[in-house]
Short mmCIF file of C-alpha atoms in Angstrom, two decimals:
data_model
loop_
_atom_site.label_atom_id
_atom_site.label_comp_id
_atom_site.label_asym_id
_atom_site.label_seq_id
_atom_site.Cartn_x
_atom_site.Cartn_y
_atom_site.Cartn_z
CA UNK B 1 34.05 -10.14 9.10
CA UNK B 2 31.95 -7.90 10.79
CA UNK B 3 27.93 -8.79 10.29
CA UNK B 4 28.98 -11.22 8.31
CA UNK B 5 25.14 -13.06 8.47
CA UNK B 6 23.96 -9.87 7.32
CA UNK B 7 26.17 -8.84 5.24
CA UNK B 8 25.49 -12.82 3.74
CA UNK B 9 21.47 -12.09 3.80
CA UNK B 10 21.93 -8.37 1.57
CA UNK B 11 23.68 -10.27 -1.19
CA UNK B 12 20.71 -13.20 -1.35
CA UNK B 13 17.80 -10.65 -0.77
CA UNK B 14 19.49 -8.36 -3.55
CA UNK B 15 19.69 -10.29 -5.74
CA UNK B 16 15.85 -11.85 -5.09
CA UNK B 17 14.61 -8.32 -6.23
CA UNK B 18 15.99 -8.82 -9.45
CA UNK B 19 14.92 -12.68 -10.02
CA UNK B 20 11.14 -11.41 -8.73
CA UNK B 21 11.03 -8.65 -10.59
CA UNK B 22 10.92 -5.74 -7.88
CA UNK B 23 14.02 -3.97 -9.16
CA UNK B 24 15.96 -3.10 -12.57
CA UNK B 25 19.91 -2.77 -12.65
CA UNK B 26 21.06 -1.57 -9.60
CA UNK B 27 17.93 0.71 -8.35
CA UNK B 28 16.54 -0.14 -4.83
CA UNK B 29 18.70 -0.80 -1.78
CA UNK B 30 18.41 -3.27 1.51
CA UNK B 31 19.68 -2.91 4.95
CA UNK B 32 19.81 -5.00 8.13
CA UNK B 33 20.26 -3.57 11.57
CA UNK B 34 21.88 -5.83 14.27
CA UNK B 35 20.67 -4.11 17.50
CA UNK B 36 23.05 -6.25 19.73
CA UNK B 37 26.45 -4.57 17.54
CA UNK B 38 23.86 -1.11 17.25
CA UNK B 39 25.13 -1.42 13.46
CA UNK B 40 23.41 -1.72 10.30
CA UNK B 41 24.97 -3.30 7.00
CA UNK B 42 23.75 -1.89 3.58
CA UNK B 43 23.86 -2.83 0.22
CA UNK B 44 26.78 -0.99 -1.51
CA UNK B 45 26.30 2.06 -3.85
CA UNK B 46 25.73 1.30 -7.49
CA UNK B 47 26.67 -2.29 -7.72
CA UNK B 48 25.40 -4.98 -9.79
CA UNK B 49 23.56 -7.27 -7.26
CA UNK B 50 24.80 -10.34 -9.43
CA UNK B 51 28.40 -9.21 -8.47
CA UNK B 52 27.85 -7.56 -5.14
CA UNK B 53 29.84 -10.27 -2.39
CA UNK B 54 29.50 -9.89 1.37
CA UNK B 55 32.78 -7.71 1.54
CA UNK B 56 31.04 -5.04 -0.59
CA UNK B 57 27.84 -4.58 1.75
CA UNK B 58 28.85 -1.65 3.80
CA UNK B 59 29.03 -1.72 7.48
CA UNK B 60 27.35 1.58 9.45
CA UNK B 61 26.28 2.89 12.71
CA UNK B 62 23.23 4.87 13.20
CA UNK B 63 25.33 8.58 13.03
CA UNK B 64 26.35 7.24 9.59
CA UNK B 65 29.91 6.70 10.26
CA UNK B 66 31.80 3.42 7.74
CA UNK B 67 32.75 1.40 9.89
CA UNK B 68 33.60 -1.81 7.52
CA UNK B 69 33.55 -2.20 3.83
CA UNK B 70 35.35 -1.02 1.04
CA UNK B 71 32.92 0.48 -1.12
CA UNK B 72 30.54 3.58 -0.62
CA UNK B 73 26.87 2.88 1.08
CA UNK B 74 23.34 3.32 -0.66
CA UNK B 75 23.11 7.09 -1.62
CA UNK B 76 20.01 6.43 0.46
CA UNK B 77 21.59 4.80 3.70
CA UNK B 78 19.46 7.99 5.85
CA UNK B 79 16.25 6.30 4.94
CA UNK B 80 17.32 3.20 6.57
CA UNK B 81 18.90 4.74 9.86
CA UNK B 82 15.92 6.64 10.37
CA UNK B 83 13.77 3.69 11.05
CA UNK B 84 16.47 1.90 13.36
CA UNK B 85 16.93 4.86 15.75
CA UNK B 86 12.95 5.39 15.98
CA UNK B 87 11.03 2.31 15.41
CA UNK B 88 11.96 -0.42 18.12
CA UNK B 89 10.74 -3.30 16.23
CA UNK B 90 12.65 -2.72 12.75
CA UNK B 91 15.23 -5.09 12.20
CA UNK B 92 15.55 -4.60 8.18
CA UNK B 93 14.36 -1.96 5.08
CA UNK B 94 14.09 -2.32 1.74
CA UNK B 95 13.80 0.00 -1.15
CA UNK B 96 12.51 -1.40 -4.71
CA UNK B 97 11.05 0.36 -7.66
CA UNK B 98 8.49 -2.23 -8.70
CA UNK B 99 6.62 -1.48 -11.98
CA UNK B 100 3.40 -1.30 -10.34
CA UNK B 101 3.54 0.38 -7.08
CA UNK B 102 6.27 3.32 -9.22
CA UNK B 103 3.05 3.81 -11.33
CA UNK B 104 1.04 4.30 -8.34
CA UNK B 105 3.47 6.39 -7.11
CA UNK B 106 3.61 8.51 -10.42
CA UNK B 107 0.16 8.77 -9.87
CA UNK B 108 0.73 10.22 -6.13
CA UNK B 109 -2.13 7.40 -5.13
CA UNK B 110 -2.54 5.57 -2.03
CA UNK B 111 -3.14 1.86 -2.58
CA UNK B 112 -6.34 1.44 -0.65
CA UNK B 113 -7.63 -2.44 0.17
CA UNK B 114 -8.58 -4.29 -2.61
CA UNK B 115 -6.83 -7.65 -1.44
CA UNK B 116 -6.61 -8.67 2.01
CA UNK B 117 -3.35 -9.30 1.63
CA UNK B 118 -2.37 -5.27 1.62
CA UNK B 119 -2.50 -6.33 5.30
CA UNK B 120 0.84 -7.23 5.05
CA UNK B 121 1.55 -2.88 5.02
CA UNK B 122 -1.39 -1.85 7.13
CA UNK B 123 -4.57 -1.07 6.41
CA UNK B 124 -3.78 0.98 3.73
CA UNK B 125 -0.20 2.38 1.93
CA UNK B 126 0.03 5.63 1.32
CA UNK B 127 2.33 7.74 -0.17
CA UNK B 128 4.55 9.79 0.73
CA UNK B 129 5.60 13.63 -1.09
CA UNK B 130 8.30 13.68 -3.61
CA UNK B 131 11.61 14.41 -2.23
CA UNK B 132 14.91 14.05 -3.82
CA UNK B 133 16.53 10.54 -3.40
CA UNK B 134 19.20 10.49 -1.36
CA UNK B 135 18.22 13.42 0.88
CA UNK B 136 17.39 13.99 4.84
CA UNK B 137 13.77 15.52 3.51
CA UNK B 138 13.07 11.89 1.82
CA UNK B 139 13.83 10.23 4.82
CA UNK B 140 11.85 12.40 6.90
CA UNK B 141 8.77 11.98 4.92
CA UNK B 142 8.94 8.46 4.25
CA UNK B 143 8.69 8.13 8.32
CA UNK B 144 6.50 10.42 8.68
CA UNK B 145 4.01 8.44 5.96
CA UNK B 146 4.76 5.11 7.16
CA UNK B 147 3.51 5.37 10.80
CA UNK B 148 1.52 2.62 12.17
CA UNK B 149 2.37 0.73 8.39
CA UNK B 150 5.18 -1.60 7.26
CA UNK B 151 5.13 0.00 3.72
CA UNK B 152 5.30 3.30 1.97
CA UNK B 153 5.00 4.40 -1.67
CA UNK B 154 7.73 7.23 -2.24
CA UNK B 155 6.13 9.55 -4.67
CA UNK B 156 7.50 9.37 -8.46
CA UNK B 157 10.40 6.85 -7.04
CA UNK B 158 8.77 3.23 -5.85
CA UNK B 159 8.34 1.11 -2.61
CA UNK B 160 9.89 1.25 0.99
CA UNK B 161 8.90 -2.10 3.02
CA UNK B 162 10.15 -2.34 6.22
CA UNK B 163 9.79 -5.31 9.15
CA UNK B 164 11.28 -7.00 11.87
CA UNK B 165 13.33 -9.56 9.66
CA UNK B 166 14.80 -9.01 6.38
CA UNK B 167 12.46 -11.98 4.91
CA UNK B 168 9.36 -10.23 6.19
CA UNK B 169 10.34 -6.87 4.37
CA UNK B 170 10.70 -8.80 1.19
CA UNK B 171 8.02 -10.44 1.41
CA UNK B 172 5.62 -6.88 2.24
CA UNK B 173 7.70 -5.86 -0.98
CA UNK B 174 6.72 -8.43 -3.09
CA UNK B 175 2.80 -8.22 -1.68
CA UNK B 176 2.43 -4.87 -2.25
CA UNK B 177 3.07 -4.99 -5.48
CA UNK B 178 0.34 -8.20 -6.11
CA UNK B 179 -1.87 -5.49 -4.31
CA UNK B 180 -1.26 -2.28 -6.48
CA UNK B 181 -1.24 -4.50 -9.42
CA UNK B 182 -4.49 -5.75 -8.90
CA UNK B 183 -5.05 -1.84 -7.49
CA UNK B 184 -4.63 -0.58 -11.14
CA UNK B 185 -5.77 -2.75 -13.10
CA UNK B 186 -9.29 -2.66 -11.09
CA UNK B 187 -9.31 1.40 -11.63
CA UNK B 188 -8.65 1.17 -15.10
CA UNK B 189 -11.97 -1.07 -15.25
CA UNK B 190 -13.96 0.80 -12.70
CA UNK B 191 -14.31 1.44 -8.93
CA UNK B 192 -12.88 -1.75 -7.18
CA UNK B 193 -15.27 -2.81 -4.31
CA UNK B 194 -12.75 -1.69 -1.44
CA UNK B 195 -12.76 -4.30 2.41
CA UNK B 196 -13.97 -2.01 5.02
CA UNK B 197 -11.99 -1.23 8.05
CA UNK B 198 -13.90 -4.12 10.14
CA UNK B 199 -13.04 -6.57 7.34
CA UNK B 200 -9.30 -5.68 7.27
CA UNK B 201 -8.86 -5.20 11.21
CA UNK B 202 -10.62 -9.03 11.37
CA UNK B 203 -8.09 -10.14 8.78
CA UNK B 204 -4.74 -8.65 10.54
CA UNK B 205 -6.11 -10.22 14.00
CA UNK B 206 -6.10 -13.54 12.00
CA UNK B 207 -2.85 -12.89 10.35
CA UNK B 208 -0.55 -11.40 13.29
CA UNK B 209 0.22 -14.83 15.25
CA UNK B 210 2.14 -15.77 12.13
CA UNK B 211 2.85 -12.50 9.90
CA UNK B 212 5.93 -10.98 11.67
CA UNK B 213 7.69 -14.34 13.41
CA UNK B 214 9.59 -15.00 10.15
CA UNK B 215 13.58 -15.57 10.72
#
């Protein structure tokens, strides 16, 4: 089976964003590029993740061509692609709509740094205009808004974490939520006391020698 590890990894991480509660029913979607093959395999259109095998994640290049699987790809498989044919470094994306950072996105609010561990994303996340799901304007804007970060909220949608390994984007998924939970919760209080750009640049020099060398 071709990208059969991957294909193996989309089932397990799927179904992780329902057990952590990142997802409901079959929103979000997950892909994994393999730049030796220049393919990437994507969870398969409208599936339950519970029932979703390895033979159901689809099998793509980076024009967007099938070239192994059965079923039909994430509506939002340009998304993915976009980040495999212009960021070097990104081996997998994911797509949740966690409760918190889909109110935050409602909200068309950046999550600024209240919690070091935002650092996972950046600095910052911001978020991107709403665009139709599924479309080439989506994609466009969710690269354009994710530049120099490792996450993006997607205006009145939810959450796109990328990284170099599948477990890294999950786990940028799952942190960024902590983070724009504790985000509103804080503004519903008051004004959170934000880390300044000196405090979060000393915590991602501390953090990078282990951060991104996940397998």
């Amino acid at each position: 089976m071709i990208l059969e590890k991957e294909r193996e990894l989309i089932v397990e991480y799927g179904q992780k964003l329902i057990t952590h509660g990142l997802t409901k029913g079959t929103g979000g979607n997950i892909s994994i590029f393999n730049k030796a093959e220049g393919l990437m395999a994507i969870s398969p259109s409208g599936l339950d993740y519970f029932k979703t095998t390895p033979k159901d994640v689809v099998v793509l290049d980076l024009d967007g061509n099938k070239i192994d699987g059965d079923r039909n790809p994430s509506s939002e498989y340009s998304m993915h692609r976009i980040f495999y044919q212009k960021r070097d470094e990104v081996g997998a994306v994911l797509h949740a709509h966690s409760i918190y950072c889909s109110i935050l996105a409602a909200l068309h609010w950046k999550i600024e740094p209240v919690h070091y561990l935002i650092g996972y994303a950046g600095k910052d996340v911001r978020c991107a205009p709403y665009k139709l799901f599924g479309s080439e304007e989506l994609s466009q804007v969710a690269f354009e808004y994710i530049q120099d970060r490792y996450a993006v909220l997607l205006a009145n949608h939810g959450l796109l974490a990328i990284g170099e390994t599948i477990q890294y984007a999950f786990d940028t998924a799952e942190e960024i939520e902590f983070v724009a939970q504790i985000y509103y919760k804080a503004k519903c209080v008051g004004d959170p006391i934000l880390l300044s750009s000196d405090e979060m640049d000393e915590f991602l020099r501390k953090f990078k020698p282990y951060g991104k060398k996940q397998v």
